[in-house]
Tab-separated table of C-alpha atoms and ligand atoms in Angstrom:
chain	number	residue	atom	x	y	z
S	5	MET	CA	-25.879	5.298	-21.938
S	6	ASP	CA	-28.214	8.425	-22.441
S	7	GLY	CA	-25.423	10.806	-21.927
S	8	SER	CA	-27.480	12.594	-19.007
S	9	LYS	CA	-25.884	10.070	-16.391
S	10	THR	CA	-22.240	9.820	-14.984
S	11	PRO	CA	-20.966	6.525	-15.142
S	12	VAL	CA	-20.560	4.768	-11.882
S	13	THR	CA	-17.171	3.451	-11.593
S	14	ALA	CA	-15.504	1.764	-8.947
S	15	PRO	CA	-13.804	3.519	-6.408
S	16	VAL	CA	-9.822	4.025	-6.795
S	17	LEU	CA	-7.902	4.839	-3.530
S	18	ILE	CA	-4.297	5.499	-3.237
S	19	LEU	CA	-2.327	5.195	0.194
S	20	LEU	CA	0.646	7.332	0.038
S	21	GLY	CA	3.498	7.138	3.142
S	22	PRO	CA	6.702	6.069	3.932
S	23	PRO	CA	7.562	2.668	5.029
S	24	GLY	CA	5.935	1.758	8.549
S	25	ALA	CA	3.610	4.433	7.999
S	26	GLY	CA	0.563	1.704	8.293
S	27	LYS	CA	-0.382	1.768	4.714
S	28	GLY	CA	-1.027	-2.313	4.668
S	29	THR	CA	-2.744	-2.118	7.961
S	30	GLN	CA	-5.166	0.689	7.147
S	31	ALA	CA	-5.874	-0.766	3.448
S	32	ARG	CA	-6.847	-4.397	4.620
S	33	MET	CA	-9.269	-2.665	7.234
S	34	LEU	CA	-10.742	-0.725	4.324
S	35	GLU	CA	-10.894	-4.042	2.264
S	36	ASP	CA	-12.750	-5.677	5.172
S	37	ARG	CA	-15.273	-2.785	5.585
S	38	HIS	CA	-15.884	-1.866	1.838
S	39	GLY	CA	-15.225	-4.959	0.245
S	40	LEU	CA	-12.708	-3.341	-1.775
S	41	VAL	CA	-9.075	-4.979	-3.279
S	42	GLN	CA	-5.960	-4.327	-1.792
S	43	LEU	CA	-3.344	-4.376	-4.052
S	44	SER	CA	0.374	-4.070	-2.746
S	45	THR	CA	2.986	-4.044	-5.116
S	46	GLY	CA	5.345	-5.295	-2.403
S	47	ASP	CA	3.242	-8.594	-1.854
S	48	LEU	CA	2.784	-8.880	-5.632
S	49	LEU	CA	6.981	-8.672	-5.481
S	50	ARG	CA	7.467	-10.854	-2.672
S	51	ALA	CA	5.280	-13.530	-4.308
S	52	ALA	CA	6.975	-13.092	-7.734
S	53	VAL	CA	10.523	-13.399	-5.572
S	54	ALA	CA	9.019	-16.474	-4.070
S	55	ALA	CA	7.918	-18.114	-7.255
S	56	GLY	CA	10.754	-17.458	-8.733
S	57	THR	CA	9.584	-15.488	-12.044
S	58	PRO	CA	12.075	-13.484	-14.115
S	59	ALA	CA	10.711	-10.307	-12.590
S	60	GLY	CA	10.711	-11.773	-9.290
S	61	GLN	CA	14.812	-12.844	-10.094
S	62	ARG	CA	15.214	-9.304	-10.795
S	63	ALA	CA	13.658	-7.336	-8.300
S	64	LYS	CA	15.113	-9.738	-5.500
S	65	ALA	CA	18.504	-8.339	-4.850
S	66	VAL	CA	17.260	-4.761	-5.192
S	67	MET	CA	14.400	-5.257	-2.643
S	68	GLU	CA	17.014	-6.488	-0.445
S	69	ALA	CA	18.938	-3.493	-0.881
S	70	GLY	CA	15.746	-1.185	0.108
S	71	ASP	CA	15.930	0.269	-2.989
S	72	LEU	CA	12.961	0.693	-5.810
S	73	VAL	CA	12.413	-1.890	-8.511
S	74	SER	CA	12.274	-0.340	-11.879
S	75	ASP	CA	9.021	1.152	-13.286
S	76	GLU	CA	8.919	-1.252	-15.861
S	77	ILE	CA	8.377	-4.409	-13.804
S	78	VAL	CA	6.187	-2.782	-11.352
S	79	ILE	CA	3.843	-1.463	-13.739
S	80	ALA	CA	3.433	-4.730	-15.680
S	81	ILE	CA	2.912	-6.269	-12.103
S	82	LEU	CA	0.251	-3.892	-11.542
S	83	SER	CA	-1.120	-3.664	-14.542
S	84	ASP	CA	-1.510	-7.417	-14.685
S	85	ARG	CA	-3.200	-7.754	-11.229
S	86	LEU	CA	-5.616	-4.623	-11.956
S	87	ALA	CA	-7.246	-6.478	-15.128
S	88	ASP	CA	-8.044	-9.300	-12.928
S	89	ALA	CA	-12.042	-9.537	-12.190
S	90	ASP	CA	-11.871	-9.038	-8.604
S	91	CYS	CA	-10.641	-5.168	-9.127
S	92	VAL	CA	-14.017	-4.114	-10.820
S	93	ARG	CA	-15.209	-3.946	-6.903
S	94	GLY	CA	-12.871	-1.121	-6.809
S	95	VAL	CA	-9.147	-1.006	-5.324
S	96	ILE	CA	-6.799	0.585	-2.767
S	97	LEU	CA	-3.389	0.878	-3.947
S	98	ASP	CA	-1.390	0.130	-1.154
S	99	GLY	CA	2.808	0.858	-2.215
S	100	PHE	CA	2.045	2.207	-5.960
S	101	PRO	CA	2.899	4.380	-7.465
S	102	ARG	CA	6.092	5.134	-5.784
S	103	THR	CA	7.486	7.398	-8.763
S	104	THR	CA	6.036	9.791	-11.115
S	105	VAL	CA	6.920	7.568	-13.669
S	106	GLN	CA	4.546	4.845	-12.449
S	107	ALA	CA	1.579	7.751	-11.268
S	108	GLU	CA	1.582	8.397	-15.046
S	109	ALA	CA	1.090	5.082	-15.938
S	110	LEU	CA	-1.626	4.980	-13.533
S	111	ASP	CA	-3.416	7.650	-15.113
S	112	ALA	CA	-3.296	6.290	-18.461
S	113	LEU	CA	-4.089	2.993	-17.364
S	114	LEU	CA	-7.269	4.277	-15.457
S	115	GLN	CA	-8.140	6.513	-18.369
S	116	ALA	CA	-8.208	3.789	-20.712
S	117	THR	CA	-10.762	1.659	-18.458
S	118	SER	CA	-12.955	5.375	-17.942
S	119	GLN	CA	-11.773	5.100	-14.326
S	120	ARG	CA	-10.417	7.759	-11.660
S	121	ILE	CA	-8.419	8.304	-8.931
S	122	ASN	CA	-11.038	9.089	-6.186
S	123	ALA	CA	-8.355	10.072	-3.333
S	124	ALA	CA	-4.793	10.051	-2.924
S	125	ILE	CA	-4.234	9.802	0.667
S	126	SER	CA	-1.344	10.517	2.563
S	127	LEU	CA	-0.341	9.108	5.809
S	128	GLU	CA	1.646	11.696	7.823
S	129	VAL	CA	3.964	10.103	10.208
S	130	ASP	CA	7.296	11.028	12.193
S	131	ASP	CA	10.479	9.589	10.053
S	132	ALA	CA	12.554	8.953	13.442
S	133	ALA	CA	9.551	6.618	14.520
S	134	MET	CA	9.466	4.403	11.473
S	135	VAL	CA	12.490	2.017	12.850
S	136	ASP	CA	10.599	0.862	15.864
S	137	ARG	CA	7.420	0.521	14.077
S	138	ILE	CA	9.034	-1.561	11.167
S	139	SER	CA	11.478	-3.797	13.419
S	140	GLY	CA	8.714	-5.002	15.612
S	141	ARG	CA	6.265	-6.105	13.017
S	142	PHE	CA	5.347	-9.649	11.829
S	143	THR	CA	2.543	-11.362	9.893
S	144	CYS	CA	0.584	-14.346	9.889
S	145	GLY	CA	1.238	-16.699	7.287
S	146	GLY	CA	-2.346	-18.089	7.155
S	147	CYS	CA	-4.245	-15.068	6.468
S	148	GLY	CA	-1.729	-11.985	6.129
S	149	GLU	CA	-3.057	-10.338	9.139
S	150	GLY	CA	-0.168	-7.992	10.212
S	151	TYR	CA	0.751	-7.687	13.898
S	152	HIS	CA	3.332	-5.933	15.768
S	153	ASP	CA	5.478	-6.563	19.278
S	154	THR	CA	4.329	-3.444	20.869
S	155	PHE	CA	1.713	-1.823	19.057
S	156	LYS	CA	-0.691	-4.579	17.999
S	157	PRO	CA	0.333	-8.076	19.507
S	158	THR	CA	-1.367	-11.445	19.084
S	159	ALA	CA	-3.820	-11.639	21.931
S	160	LYS	CA	-2.347	-15.259	22.629
S	161	PRO	CA	1.340	-15.319	22.056
S	162	GLY	CA	2.289	-16.840	18.638
S	163	VAL	CA	-1.027	-17.413	17.228
S	164	CYS	CA	-2.991	-15.571	14.747
S	165	ASP	CA	-6.114	-13.428	16.336
S	166	HIS	CA	-8.114	-13.896	13.077
S	167	CYS	CA	-7.592	-17.866	11.691
S	168	GLY	CA	-5.447	-19.356	14.574
S	169	SER	CA	-2.700	-20.072	12.686
S	170	THR	CA	0.964	-20.179	14.616
S	171	GLU	CA	2.851	-19.334	11.493
S	172	MET	CA	4.376	-16.154	11.940
S	173	LYS	CA	6.416	-14.417	9.492
S	174	ARG	CA	9.054	-11.307	9.596
S	175	ARG	CA	10.182	-9.792	6.522
S	176	ALA	CA	13.597	-9.936	5.320
S	177	ASP	CA	13.855	-6.113	4.644
S	178	ASP	CA	12.300	-5.127	7.668
S	179	ASN	CA	15.714	-4.436	9.576
S	180	ALA	CA	17.337	-0.986	10.770
S	181	GLU	CA	19.518	-0.964	7.934
S	182	THR	CA	17.812	-1.489	5.070
S	183	VAL	CA	14.569	0.636	6.830
S	184	ALA	CA	17.059	3.674	6.225
S	185	GLN	CA	17.732	3.173	2.769
S	186	ARG	CA	13.974	2.284	2.144
S	187	LEU	CA	13.180	5.950	4.010
S	188	ALA	CA	15.325	7.553	1.755
S	189	ALA	CA	14.254	6.056	-1.261
S	190	TYR	CA	10.435	7.077	-0.076
S	191	HIS	CA	11.584	10.964	0.162
S	192	ALA	CA	13.568	11.307	-3.020
S	193	GLN	CA	11.563	9.085	-5.291
S	194	THR	CA	7.749	8.770	-3.799
S	195	ALA	CA	7.443	12.179	-1.895
S	196	PRO	CA	6.866	14.357	-4.742
S	197	LEU	CA	3.721	12.746	-5.711
S	198	ILE	CA	2.071	14.219	-3.102
S	199	ASP	CA	2.823	17.389	-4.928
S	200	TYR	CA	1.464	15.424	-7.834
S	201	TYR	CA	-1.936	14.489	-6.567
S	202	ALA	CA	-2.512	17.793	-4.988
S	203	GLY	CA	-1.987	19.395	-8.219
S	204	GLN	CA	-5.008	16.949	-9.497
S	205	GLY	CA	-7.222	17.719	-6.750
S	206	ALA	CA	-7.056	14.552	-5.173
S	207	LEU	CA	-4.713	14.591	-2.060
S	208	SER	CA	-5.968	14.247	1.290
S	209	ARG	CA	-3.551	14.077	4.506
S	210	ILE	CA	-4.252	12.173	7.509
S	211	PRO	CA	-2.013	12.432	10.602
S	212	ALA	CA	-0.989	8.973	11.383
S	213	MET	CA	1.125	8.792	14.324
S	214	GLY	CA	-2.005	7.806	16.435
S	215	ALA	CA	-3.756	4.521	17.452
S	216	ILE	CA	-4.885	2.389	14.222
S	217	ASP	CA	-8.345	2.678	15.043
S	218	GLU	CA	-8.073	6.749	15.197
S	219	ILE	CA	-6.546	6.696	11.714
S	220	ALA	CA	-8.923	4.428	10.499
S	221	THR	CA	-11.893	6.444	11.572
S	222	ALA	CA	-10.167	9.566	9.780
S	223	LEU	CA	-9.409	7.476	6.927
S	224	GLU	CA	-13.202	6.590	6.797
S	225	SER	CA	-14.341	9.875	6.850
S	226	VAL	CA	-11.957	10.667	3.990
S	227	VAL	CA	-13.140	7.515	1.729
S	228	ALA	CA	-17.048	8.340	2.409
S	229	GLN	CA	-16.329	11.986	0.916
S	230	ALA	CA	-14.363	10.526	-1.880
S	231	THR	CA	-16.706	7.812	-2.757
S	232	ALA	CA	-19.773	9.846	-2.354
R	365	LIG	P1	6.450	-2.830	0.629
R	365	LIG	O1	6.222	-3.917	0.787
R	365	LIG	O2	5.372	-1.606	-0.025
R	365	LIG	O3	7.288	-2.325	1.688
R	365	LIG	O4	7.737	-2.692	-0.467
R	365	LIG	C1	8.905	-3.510	-0.204
R	365	LIG	C2	9.714	-3.535	-1.416
R	365	LIG	O5	9.164	-3.782	-2.561
R	365	LIG	C3	10.441	-1.828	-1.817
R	365	LIG	O6	11.515	-1.526	-0.641
R	365	LIG	C4	10.759	-1.644	-3.134
R	365	LIG	O7	11.769	-2.555	-3.239
R	365	LIG	C5	9.521	-2.725	-3.855
R	365	LIG	N1	8.553	-2.034	-3.997
R	365	LIG	C6	7.178	-2.393	-3.507
R	365	LIG	N2	6.356	-1.553	-4.226
R	365	LIG	C7	7.103	-0.449	-5.479
R	365	LIG	C8	6.796	0.291	-6.316
R	365	LIG	N3	5.544	0.756	-6.175
R	365	LIG	N4	8.073	0.477	-6.990
R	365	LIG	C9	9.660	0.215	-6.778
R	365	LIG	N5	9.647	-0.737	-5.881
R	365	LIG	C10	8.441	-1.221	-5.255
């Protein structure tokens, strides 16, 4: 490089918000529209639990209780995935970082590869509505599309709009008691990251109580600015 040009790096976007804020739904929409890779540490951990890996075995009970899995396990899982070839397209981090230790580890990982965070976007919601949002949600086992009994039902009951699969899954931790603990963990350990990213000048806040498409439109303009 001749030094006069800024290297073009793939976008790195972070979605912040409590469980039920719509991070997964919006991340999938961004993935479709921009060809970015959605990295959900929740999905990576559920896959590790299902595969019975040592990390999965350690994480299982913690996840069932609605607590946060150790930084050590999550950072290892995320950094492995981030090193995969497809991530050069750019990533949307959904559910990571969730602690200051994870945020600092991410900064170090990105610095090592001359990358940076383009935007940390906080989806702003009312806690009181989150239990209803979470307890009605389910996912297609075929393609992973997310649905909700009330807010985003399938067009034909029990059949995925995207891939036609009839295998629908509900998460074990999407029940009222666990959700209360997950919200508490969010406020105690993750909400401080809003100030962390504000301090880096990377934070945007988006009201996220409206319709999925309205939130997507607001998100789109933040992403366009952050990746321009
Ligand atoms: P999620 O799918 O993002 O709602 O995550 C489900 C569960 O996985 C959480 O309640 C935590 O137990 C665990 N988890 C996911 N991401 C993280 C993370 N970054 N740090 C710690 N625990 C996590």
